[in-house]
Tab-separated table of C-alpha atoms in Angstrom:
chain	number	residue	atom	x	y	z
A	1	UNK	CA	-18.743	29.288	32.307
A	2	UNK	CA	-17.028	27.051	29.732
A	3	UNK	CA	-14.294	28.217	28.161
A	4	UNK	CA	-14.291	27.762	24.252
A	5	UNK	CA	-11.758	26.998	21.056
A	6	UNK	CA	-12.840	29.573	18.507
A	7	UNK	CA	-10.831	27.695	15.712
A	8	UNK	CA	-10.032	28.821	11.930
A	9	UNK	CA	-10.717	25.440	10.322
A	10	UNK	CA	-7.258	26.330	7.887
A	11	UNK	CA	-5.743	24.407	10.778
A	12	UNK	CA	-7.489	21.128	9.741
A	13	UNK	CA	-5.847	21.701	6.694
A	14	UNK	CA	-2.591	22.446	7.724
A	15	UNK	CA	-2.577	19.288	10.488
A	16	UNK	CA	-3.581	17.203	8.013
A	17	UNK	CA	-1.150	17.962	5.080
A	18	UNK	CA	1.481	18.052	7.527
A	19	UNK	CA	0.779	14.306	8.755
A	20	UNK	CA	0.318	12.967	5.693
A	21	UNK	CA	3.423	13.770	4.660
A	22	UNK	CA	5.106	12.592	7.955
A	23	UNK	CA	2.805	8.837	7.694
A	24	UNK	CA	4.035	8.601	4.071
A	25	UNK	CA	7.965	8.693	4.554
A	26	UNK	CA	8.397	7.557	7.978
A	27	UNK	CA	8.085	3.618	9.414
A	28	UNK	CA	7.111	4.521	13.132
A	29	UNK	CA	9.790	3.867	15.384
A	30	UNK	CA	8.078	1.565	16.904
A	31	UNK	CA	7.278	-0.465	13.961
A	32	UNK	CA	11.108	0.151	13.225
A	33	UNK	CA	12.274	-1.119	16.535
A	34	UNK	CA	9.932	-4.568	16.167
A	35	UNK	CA	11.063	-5.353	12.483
A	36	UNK	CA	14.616	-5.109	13.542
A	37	UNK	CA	14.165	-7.605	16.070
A	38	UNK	CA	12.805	-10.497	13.478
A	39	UNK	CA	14.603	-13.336	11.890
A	40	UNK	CA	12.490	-12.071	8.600
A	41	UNK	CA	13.812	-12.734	5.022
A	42	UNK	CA	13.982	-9.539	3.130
A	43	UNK	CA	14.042	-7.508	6.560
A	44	UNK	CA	17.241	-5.778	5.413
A	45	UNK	CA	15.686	-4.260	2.436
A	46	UNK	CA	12.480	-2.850	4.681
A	47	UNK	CA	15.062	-1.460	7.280
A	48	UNK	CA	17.157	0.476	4.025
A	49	UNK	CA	13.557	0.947	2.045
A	50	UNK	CA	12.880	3.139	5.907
A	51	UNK	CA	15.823	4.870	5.639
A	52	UNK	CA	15.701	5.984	1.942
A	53	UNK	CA	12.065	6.760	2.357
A	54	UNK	CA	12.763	8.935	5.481
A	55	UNK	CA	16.861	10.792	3.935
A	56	UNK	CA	14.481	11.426	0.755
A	57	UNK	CA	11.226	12.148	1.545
A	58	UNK	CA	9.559	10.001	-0.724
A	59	UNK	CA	7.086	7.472	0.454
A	60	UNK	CA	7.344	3.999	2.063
A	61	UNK	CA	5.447	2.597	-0.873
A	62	UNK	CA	4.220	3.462	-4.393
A	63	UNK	CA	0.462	2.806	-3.295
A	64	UNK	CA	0.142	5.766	-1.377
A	65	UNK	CA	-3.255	4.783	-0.486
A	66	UNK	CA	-6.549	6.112	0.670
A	67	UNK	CA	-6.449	8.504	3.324
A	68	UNK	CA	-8.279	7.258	6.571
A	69	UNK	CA	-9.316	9.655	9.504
A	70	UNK	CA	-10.375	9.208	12.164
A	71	UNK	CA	-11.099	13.280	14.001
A	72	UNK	CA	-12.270	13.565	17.242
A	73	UNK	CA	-13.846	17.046	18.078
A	74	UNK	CA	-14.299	18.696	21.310
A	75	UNK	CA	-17.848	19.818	21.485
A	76	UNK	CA	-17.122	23.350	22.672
A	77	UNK	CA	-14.780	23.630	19.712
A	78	UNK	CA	-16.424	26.751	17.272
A	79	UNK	CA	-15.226	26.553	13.825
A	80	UNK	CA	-15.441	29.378	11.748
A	81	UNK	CA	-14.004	29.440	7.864
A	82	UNK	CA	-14.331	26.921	5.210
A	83	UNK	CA	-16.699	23.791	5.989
A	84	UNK	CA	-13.849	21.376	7.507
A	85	UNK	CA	-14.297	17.985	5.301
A	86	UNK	CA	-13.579	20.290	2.010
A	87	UNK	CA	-10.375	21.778	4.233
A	88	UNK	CA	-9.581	17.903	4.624
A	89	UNK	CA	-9.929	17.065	1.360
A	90	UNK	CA	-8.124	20.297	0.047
A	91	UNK	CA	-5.338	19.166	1.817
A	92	UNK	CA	-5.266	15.955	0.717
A	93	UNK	CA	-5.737	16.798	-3.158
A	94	UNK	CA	-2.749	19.758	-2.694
A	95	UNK	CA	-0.174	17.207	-0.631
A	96	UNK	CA	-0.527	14.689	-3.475
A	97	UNK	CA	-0.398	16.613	-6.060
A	98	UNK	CA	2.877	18.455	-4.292
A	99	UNK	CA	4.902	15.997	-2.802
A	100	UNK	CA	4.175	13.618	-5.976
A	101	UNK	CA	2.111	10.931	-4.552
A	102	UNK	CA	0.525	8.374	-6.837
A	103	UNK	CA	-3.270	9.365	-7.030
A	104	UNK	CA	-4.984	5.719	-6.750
A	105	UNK	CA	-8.456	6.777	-6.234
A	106	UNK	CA	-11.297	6.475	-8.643
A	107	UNK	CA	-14.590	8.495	-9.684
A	108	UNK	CA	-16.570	5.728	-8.947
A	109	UNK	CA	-16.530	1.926	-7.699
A	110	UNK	CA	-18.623	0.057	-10.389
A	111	UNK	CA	-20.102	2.868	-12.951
A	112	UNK	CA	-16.962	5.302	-13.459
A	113	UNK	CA	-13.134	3.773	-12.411
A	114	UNK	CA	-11.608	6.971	-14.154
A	115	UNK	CA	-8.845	7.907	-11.964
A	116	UNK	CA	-9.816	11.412	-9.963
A	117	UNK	CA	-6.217	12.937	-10.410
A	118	UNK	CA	-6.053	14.033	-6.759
A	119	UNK	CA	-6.801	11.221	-4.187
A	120	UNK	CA	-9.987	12.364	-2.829
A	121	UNK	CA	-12.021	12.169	-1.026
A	122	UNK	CA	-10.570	11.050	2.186
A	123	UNK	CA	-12.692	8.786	4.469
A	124	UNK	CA	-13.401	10.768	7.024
A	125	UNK	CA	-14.813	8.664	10.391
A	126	UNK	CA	-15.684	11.915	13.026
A	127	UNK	CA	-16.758	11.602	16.631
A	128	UNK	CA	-18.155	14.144	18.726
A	129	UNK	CA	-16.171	13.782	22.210
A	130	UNK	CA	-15.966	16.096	25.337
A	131	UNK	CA	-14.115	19.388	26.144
A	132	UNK	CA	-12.640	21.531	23.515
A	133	UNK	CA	-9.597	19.188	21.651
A	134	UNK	CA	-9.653	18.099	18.490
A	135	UNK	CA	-7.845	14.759	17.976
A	136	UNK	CA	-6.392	13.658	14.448
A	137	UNK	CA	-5.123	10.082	13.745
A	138	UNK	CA	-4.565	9.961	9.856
A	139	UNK	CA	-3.826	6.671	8.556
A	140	UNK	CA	-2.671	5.320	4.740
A	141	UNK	CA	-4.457	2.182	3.414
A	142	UNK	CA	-2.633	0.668	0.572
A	143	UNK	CA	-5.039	-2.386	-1.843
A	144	UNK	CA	-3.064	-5.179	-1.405
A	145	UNK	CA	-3.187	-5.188	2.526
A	146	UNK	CA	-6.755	-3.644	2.883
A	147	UNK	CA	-8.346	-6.189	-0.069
A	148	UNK	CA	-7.526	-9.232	2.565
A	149	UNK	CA	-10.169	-7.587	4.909
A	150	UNK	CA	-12.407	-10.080	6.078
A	151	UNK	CA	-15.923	-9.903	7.614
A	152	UNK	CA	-17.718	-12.874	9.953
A	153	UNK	CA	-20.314	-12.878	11.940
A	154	UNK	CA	-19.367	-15.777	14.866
A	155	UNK	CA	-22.162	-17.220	17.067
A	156	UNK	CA	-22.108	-15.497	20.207
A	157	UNK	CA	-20.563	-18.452	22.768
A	158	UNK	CA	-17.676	-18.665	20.162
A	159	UNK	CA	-14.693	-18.320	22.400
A	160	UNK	CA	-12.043	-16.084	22.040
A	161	UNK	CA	-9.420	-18.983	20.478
A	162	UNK	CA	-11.544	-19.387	18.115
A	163	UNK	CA	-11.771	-15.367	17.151
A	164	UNK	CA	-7.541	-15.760	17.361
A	165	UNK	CA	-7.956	-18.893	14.712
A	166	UNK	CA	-9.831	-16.564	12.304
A	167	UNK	CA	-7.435	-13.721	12.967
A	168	UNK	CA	-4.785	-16.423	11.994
A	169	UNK	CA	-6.928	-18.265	8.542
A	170	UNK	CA	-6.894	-14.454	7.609
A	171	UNK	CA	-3.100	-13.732	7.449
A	172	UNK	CA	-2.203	-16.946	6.268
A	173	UNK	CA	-4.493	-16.281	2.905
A	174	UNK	CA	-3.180	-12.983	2.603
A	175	UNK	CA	0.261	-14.162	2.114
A	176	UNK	CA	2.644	-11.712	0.329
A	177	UNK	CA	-0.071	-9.909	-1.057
A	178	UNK	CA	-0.691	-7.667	2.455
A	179	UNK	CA	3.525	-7.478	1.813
A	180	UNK	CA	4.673	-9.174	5.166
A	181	UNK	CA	5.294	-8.879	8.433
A	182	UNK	CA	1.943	-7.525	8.520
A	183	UNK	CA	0.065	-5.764	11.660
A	184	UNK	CA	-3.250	-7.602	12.250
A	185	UNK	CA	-6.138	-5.363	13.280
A	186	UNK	CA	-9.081	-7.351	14.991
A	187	UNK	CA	-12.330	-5.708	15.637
A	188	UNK	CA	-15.072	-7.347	17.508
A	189	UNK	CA	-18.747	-6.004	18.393
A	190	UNK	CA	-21.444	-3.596	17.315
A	191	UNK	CA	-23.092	-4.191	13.861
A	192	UNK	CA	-21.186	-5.535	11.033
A	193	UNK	CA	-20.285	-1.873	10.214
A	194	UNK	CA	-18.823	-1.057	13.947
A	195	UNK	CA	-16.341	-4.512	13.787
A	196	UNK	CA	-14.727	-2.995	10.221
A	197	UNK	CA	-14.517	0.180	11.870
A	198	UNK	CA	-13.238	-0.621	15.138
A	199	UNK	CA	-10.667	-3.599	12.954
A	200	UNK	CA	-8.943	-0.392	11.281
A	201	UNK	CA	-8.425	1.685	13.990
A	202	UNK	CA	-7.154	-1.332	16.224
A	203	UNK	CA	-4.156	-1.151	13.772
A	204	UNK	CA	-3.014	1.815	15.139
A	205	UNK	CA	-4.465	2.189	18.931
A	206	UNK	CA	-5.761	-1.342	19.800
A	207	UNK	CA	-4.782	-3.510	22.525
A	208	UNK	CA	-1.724	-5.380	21.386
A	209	UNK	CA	-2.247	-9.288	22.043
A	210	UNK	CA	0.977	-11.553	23.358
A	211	UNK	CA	0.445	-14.249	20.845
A	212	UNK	CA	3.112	-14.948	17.955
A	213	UNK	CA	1.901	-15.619	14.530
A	214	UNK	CA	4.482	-16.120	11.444
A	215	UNK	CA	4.776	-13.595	9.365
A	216	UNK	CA	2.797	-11.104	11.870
A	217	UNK	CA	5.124	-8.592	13.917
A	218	UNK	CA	1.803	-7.693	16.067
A	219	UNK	CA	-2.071	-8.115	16.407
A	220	UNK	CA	-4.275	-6.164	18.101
A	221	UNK	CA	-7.984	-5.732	18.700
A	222	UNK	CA	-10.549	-3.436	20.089
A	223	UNK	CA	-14.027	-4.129	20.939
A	224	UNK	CA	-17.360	-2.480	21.414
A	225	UNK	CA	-20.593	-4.044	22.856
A	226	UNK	CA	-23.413	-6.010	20.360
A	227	UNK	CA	-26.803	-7.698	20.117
A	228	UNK	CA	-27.177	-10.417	22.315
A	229	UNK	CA	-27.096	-12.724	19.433
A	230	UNK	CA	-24.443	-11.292	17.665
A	231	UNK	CA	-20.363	-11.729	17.483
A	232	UNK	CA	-19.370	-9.520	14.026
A	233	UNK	CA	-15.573	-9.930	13.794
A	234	UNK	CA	-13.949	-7.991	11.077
A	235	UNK	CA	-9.564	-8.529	10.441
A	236	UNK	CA	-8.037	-5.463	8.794
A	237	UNK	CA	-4.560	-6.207	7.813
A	238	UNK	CA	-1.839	-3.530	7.566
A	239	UNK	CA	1.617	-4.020	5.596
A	240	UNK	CA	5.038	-3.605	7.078
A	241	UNK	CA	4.984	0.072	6.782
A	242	UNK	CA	2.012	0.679	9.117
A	243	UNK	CA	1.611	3.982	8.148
A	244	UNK	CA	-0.250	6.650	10.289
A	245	UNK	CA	0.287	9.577	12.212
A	246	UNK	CA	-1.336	11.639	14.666
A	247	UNK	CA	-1.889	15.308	16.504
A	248	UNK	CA	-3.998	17.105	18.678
A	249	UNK	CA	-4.948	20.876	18.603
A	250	UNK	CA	-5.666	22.324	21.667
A	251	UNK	CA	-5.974	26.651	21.846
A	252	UNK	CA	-5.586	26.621	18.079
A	253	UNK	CA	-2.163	25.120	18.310
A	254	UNK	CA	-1.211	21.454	16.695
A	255	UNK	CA	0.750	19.465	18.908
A	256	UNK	CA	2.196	16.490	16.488
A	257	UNK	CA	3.654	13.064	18.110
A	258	UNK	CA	7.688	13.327	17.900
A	259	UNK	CA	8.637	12.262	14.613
A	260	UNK	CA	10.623	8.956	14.618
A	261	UNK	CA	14.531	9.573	14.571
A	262	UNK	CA	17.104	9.172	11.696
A	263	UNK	CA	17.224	5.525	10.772
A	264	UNK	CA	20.543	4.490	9.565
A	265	UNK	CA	21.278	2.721	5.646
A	266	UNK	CA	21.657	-0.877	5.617
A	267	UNK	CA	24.136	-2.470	3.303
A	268	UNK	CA	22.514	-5.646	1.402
A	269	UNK	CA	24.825	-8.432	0.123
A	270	UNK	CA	23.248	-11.116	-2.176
A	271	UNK	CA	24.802	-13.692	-4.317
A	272	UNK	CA	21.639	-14.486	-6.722
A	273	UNK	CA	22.332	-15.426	-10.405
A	274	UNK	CA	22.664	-12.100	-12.664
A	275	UNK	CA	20.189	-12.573	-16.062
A	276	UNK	CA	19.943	-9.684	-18.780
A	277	UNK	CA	16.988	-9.340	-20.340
A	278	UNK	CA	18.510	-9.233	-23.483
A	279	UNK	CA	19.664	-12.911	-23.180
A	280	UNK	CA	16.524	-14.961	-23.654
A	281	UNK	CA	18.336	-18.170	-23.643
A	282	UNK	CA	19.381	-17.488	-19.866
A	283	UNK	CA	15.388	-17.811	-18.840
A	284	UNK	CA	15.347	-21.022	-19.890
A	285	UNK	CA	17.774	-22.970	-17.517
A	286	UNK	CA	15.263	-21.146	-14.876
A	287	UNK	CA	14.058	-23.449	-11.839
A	288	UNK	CA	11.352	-22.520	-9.765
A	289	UNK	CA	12.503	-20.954	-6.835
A	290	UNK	CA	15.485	-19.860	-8.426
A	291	UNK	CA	16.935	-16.576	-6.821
A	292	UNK	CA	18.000	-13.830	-9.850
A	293	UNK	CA	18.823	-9.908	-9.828
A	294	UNK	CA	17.815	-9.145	-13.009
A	295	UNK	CA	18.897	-6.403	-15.597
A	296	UNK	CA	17.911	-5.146	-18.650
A	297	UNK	CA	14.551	-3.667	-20.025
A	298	UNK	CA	10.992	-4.270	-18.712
A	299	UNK	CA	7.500	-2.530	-18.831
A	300	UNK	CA	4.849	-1.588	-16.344
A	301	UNK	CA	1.465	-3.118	-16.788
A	302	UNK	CA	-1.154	-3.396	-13.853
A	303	UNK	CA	-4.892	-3.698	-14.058
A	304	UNK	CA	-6.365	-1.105	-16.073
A	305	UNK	CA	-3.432	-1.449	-18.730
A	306	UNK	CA	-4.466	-4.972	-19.161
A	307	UNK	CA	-7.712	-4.948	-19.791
A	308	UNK	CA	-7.044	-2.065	-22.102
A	309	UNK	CA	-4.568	-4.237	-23.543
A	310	UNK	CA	-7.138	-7.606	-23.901
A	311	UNK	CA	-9.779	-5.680	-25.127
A	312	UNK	CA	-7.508	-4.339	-28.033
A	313	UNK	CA	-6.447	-7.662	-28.450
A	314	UNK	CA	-10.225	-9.608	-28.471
A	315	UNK	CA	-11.397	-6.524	-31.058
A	316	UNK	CA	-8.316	-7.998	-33.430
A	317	UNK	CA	-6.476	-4.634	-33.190
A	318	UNK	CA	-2.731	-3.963	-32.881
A	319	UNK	CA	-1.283	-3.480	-29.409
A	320	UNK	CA	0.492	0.079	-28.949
A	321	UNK	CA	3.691	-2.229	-28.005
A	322	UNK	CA	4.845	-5.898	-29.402
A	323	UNK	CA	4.398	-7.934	-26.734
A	324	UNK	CA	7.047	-10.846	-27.933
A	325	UNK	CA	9.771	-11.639	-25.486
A	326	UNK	CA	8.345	-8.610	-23.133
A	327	UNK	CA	8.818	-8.878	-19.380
A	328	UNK	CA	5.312	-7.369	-17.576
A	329	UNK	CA	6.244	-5.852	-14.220
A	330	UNK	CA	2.837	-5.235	-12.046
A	331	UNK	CA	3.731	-1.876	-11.012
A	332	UNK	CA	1.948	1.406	-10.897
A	333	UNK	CA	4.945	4.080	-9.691
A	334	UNK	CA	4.412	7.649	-8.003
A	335	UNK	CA	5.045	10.292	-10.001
A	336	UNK	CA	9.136	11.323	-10.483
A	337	UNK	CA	9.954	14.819	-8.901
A	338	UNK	CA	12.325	17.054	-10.769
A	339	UNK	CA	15.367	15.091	-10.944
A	340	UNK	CA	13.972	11.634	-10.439
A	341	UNK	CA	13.784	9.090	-13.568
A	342	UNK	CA	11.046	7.791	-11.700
A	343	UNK	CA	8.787	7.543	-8.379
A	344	UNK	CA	8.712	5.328	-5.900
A	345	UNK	CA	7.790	2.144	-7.502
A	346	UNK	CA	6.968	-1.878	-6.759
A	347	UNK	CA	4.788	-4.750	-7.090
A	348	UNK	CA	1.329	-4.642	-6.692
A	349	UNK	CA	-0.887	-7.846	-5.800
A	350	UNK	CA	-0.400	-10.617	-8.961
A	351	UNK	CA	-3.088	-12.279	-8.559
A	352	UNK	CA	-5.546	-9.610	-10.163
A	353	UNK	CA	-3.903	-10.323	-13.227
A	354	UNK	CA	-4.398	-13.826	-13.591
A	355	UNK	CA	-7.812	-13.505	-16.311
A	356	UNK	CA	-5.608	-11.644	-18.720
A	357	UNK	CA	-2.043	-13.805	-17.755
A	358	UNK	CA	-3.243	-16.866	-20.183
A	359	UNK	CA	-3.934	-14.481	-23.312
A	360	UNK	CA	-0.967	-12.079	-22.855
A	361	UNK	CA	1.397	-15.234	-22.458
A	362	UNK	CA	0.003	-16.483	-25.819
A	363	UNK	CA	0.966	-13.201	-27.142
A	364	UNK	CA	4.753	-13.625	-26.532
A	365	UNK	CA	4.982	-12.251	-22.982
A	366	UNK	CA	8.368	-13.710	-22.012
A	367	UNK	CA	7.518	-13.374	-18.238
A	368	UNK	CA	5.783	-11.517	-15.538
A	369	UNK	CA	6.788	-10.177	-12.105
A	370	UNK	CA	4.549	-9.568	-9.430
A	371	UNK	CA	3.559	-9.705	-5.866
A	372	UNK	CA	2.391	-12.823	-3.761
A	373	UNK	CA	1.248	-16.284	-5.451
A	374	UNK	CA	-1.471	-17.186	-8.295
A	375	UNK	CA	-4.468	-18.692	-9.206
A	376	UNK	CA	-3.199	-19.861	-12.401
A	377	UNK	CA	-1.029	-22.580	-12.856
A	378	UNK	CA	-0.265	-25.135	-15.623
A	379	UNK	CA	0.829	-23.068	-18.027
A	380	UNK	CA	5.163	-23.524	-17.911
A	381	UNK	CA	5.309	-19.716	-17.935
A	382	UNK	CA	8.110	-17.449	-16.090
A	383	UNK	CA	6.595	-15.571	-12.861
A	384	UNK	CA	9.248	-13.605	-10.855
A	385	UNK	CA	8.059	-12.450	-7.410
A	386	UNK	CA	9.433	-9.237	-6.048
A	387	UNK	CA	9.103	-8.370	-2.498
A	388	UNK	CA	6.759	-5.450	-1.668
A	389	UNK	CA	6.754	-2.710	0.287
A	390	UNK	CA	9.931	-1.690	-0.746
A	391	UNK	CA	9.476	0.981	-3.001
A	392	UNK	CA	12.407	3.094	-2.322
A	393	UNK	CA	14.678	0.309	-3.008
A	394	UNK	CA	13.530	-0.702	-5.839
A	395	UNK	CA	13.126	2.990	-7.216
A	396	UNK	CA	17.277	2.972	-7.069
A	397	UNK	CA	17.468	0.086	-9.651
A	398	UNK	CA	15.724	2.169	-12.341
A	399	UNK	CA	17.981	3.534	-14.973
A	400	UNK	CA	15.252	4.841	-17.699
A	401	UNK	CA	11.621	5.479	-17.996
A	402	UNK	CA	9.823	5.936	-21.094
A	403	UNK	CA	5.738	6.354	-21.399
A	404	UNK	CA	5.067	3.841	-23.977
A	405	UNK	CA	0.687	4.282	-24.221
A	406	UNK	CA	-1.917	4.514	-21.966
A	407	UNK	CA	-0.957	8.058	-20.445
A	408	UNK	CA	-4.612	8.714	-19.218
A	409	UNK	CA	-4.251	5.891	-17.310
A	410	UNK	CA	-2.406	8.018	-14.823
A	411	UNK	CA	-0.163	5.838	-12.855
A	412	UNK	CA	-1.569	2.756	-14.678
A	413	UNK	CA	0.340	3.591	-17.887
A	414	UNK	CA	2.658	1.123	-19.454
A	415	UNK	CA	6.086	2.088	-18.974
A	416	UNK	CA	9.463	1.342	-20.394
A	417	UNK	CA	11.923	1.002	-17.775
A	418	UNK	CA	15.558	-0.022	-18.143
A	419	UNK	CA	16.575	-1.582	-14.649
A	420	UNK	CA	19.546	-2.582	-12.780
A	421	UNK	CA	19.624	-5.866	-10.978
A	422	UNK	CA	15.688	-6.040	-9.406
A	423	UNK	CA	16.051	-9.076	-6.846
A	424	UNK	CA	13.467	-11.753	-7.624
A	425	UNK	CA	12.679	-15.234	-6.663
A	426	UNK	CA	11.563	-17.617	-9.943
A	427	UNK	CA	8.176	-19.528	-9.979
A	428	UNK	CA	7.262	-21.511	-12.898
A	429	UNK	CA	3.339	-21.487	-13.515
């Protein structure tokens, strides 16, 4: 006779909002342990952004993602209760709203990009397996590492240096927009479906290859079996933060991995030029690659706030804000908790912005700061970059925040912020 889990699926819910808190505020030790070891530029702020993340419990990073999971159910396992993807999703709409996590997900991906309020619905990958366990390994995809996915299909005597080569082409174009060192996640086999599949989950439980890439703190890879005339490789890259967690239940108990222990602060020394914002002459004895911590006032604008804002603009009406002299800061924040002036907040990818860049500069934008490099060049405009994946840190240089328009943009509003010496690195466009 087998023996049976009769399981109330409210423990879905409660393992899940329970790890999503503990993947949003903690770097795994083990990513911890590896980024200490680098010679990487900016590593210091990472190792304090883990601390302040983890002493606070706020997350990692302002793009608190989508929510990936990937459950594993014992097929003696009887569920009785609420049908378990609405307990997932309950818990994932309830922990955001709760802990104050920026909601980044939308109604719909080409008809309806209205924000949902709630981050749902998670994407839920489920596999039947044997015995009565149920296995939960909850991952957080932010945009800028998971838009450098790429998808090839190889012909089937490619060798496996070649498969590494791609793996390589893959990080190099990502750049600073997957916010480096970044985790590589190969995934080689099945249908072009299976490869993305099995390139996500190799993030978190793939075999880890012994090959050094710069910029890369690990790669690894899983793979499954395919046509005989098929190779589909998919790359998923993951940021610095790596963030995922994972339990098991097992006699209606959850059993979570040990949480990672207390990291320690990190003091950060810098001698980069101070520039208020308020003294526009100072921006022009700029040189690219100037290093700066700049004060003063700036405003949030990402995608949805500019193409409000060009819109407005190519219908001849007047912007909510004057944009002459204005510094745009490519930022979407997580919402403040009681106390907080404001979330957890950085850069998000710059390069999205570069259709509206030419227009808004001709408007009087003074300068923008961003993440990673751009498309446009030519145009002898300011571009600060500021490192991402940092969002704690950067949270503490916030002074003031004012909603200036937009509010139903959610965490797309434009924002008046008053700041206190942001580190950046100058590029002239």
């Amino acid at each position: 006779m087998v023996l049976k889990q009769n399981l109330n699926t409210k423990v879905i819910y409660e393992a899940i909002y329970n790890l999503l808190e503990i993947a949003n505020t903690n770097l795994p030790k083990c990513v911890y342990d590896k980024l200490s070891e680098l010679n990487y530029k900016g590593k210091e702020n990472i190792l304090k952004n883990a601390h302040l993340a983890q002493s606070l419990k706020r997350p990692l990073c302002q793009d608190t993602g989508q929510v990936v999971i990937f459950l594993e159910i014992g097929q003696d396992v009887i569920f009785s209760g609420n049908y378990i993807e609405d307990e997932i999703n309950a818990a994932v709409s309830n922990c955001y709203k709760e802990k104050f996590y920026r909601k980044s997900t939308v109604q719909d991906a080409v008809f309806n990009r209205a924000n949902k309020g709630d981050n749902t619905p998670a994407i839920i990958h489920t596999k039947i397996i044997k015995g009565d366990e149920i296995n939960i390994l909850l991952g957080i995809k932010g945009g800028g590492a998971e838009n450098m996915t790429t998808l090839k299909m190889f012909n089937p005597t490619a060798e496996f240096g070649e498969i590494l080569n791609f793996a390589l082409e893959c990080a190099i174009k990502a750049g600073e927009n997957a916010c480096p060192p970044m985790c590589i996640g190969i995934g080689a086999g099945g249908c072009a479906e299976t490869a993305a599949l099995l390139a996500k989950k190799a993030l978190f439980t793939g075999e880890t290859l012994d090959i050094e890439i710069d910029d890369v703190f690990e790669t690894k890879i899983l793979t499954a079996p395919t046509h005989i005339a098929s190779l589909p490789v998919c790359v998923n890259l993951s940021c610095h933060s790596l963030r995922h967690a994972a339990a098991k239940i097992q006699n209606g108990k959850i059993i979570y991995e040990p949480k990672p222990p207390g990291y320690k602060d990190i003091q950060i020394l810098t001698n980069a030029k101070e520039i208020n914002t308020s003294d526009i002459t100072a921006f022009e004895t700029l040189q690219d690659g100037d290093e700066i911590l700049l004060s003063g006032v700036i405003f949030t604008a990402r995608d949805a706030a500019h193409k409000r804002m060009a819109e407005i603009i190519e219908k001849n009406e007047i912007l909510p804000f004057d944009l002459k002299d204005k510094i745009l800061f490519y930022a979407g924040p997580c919402p403040a908790t009681p106390g907080e002036i404001i979330g957890p907040i950085g850069p998000t990818t710059s390069k999205r912005m570069d259709k509206f860049a030419p227009l808004l500069y001709e408007k009087g934008v003074l300068a923008t700061i961003g993440k990673g490099n751009r498309t446009i060049k030519g145009l002898n405009r300011l571009y600060f970059k500021a490192q991402g994946g940092i969002a704690c840190v950067l949270q503490q240089c916030i002074k003031k925040c004012e909603l200036v328009c937009f509010e139903d943009l959610g965490a797309e509003a434009i924002y008046r912020l008053e700041i206190e010496k942001i580190s950046l690195k100058t590029v002239i466009l």
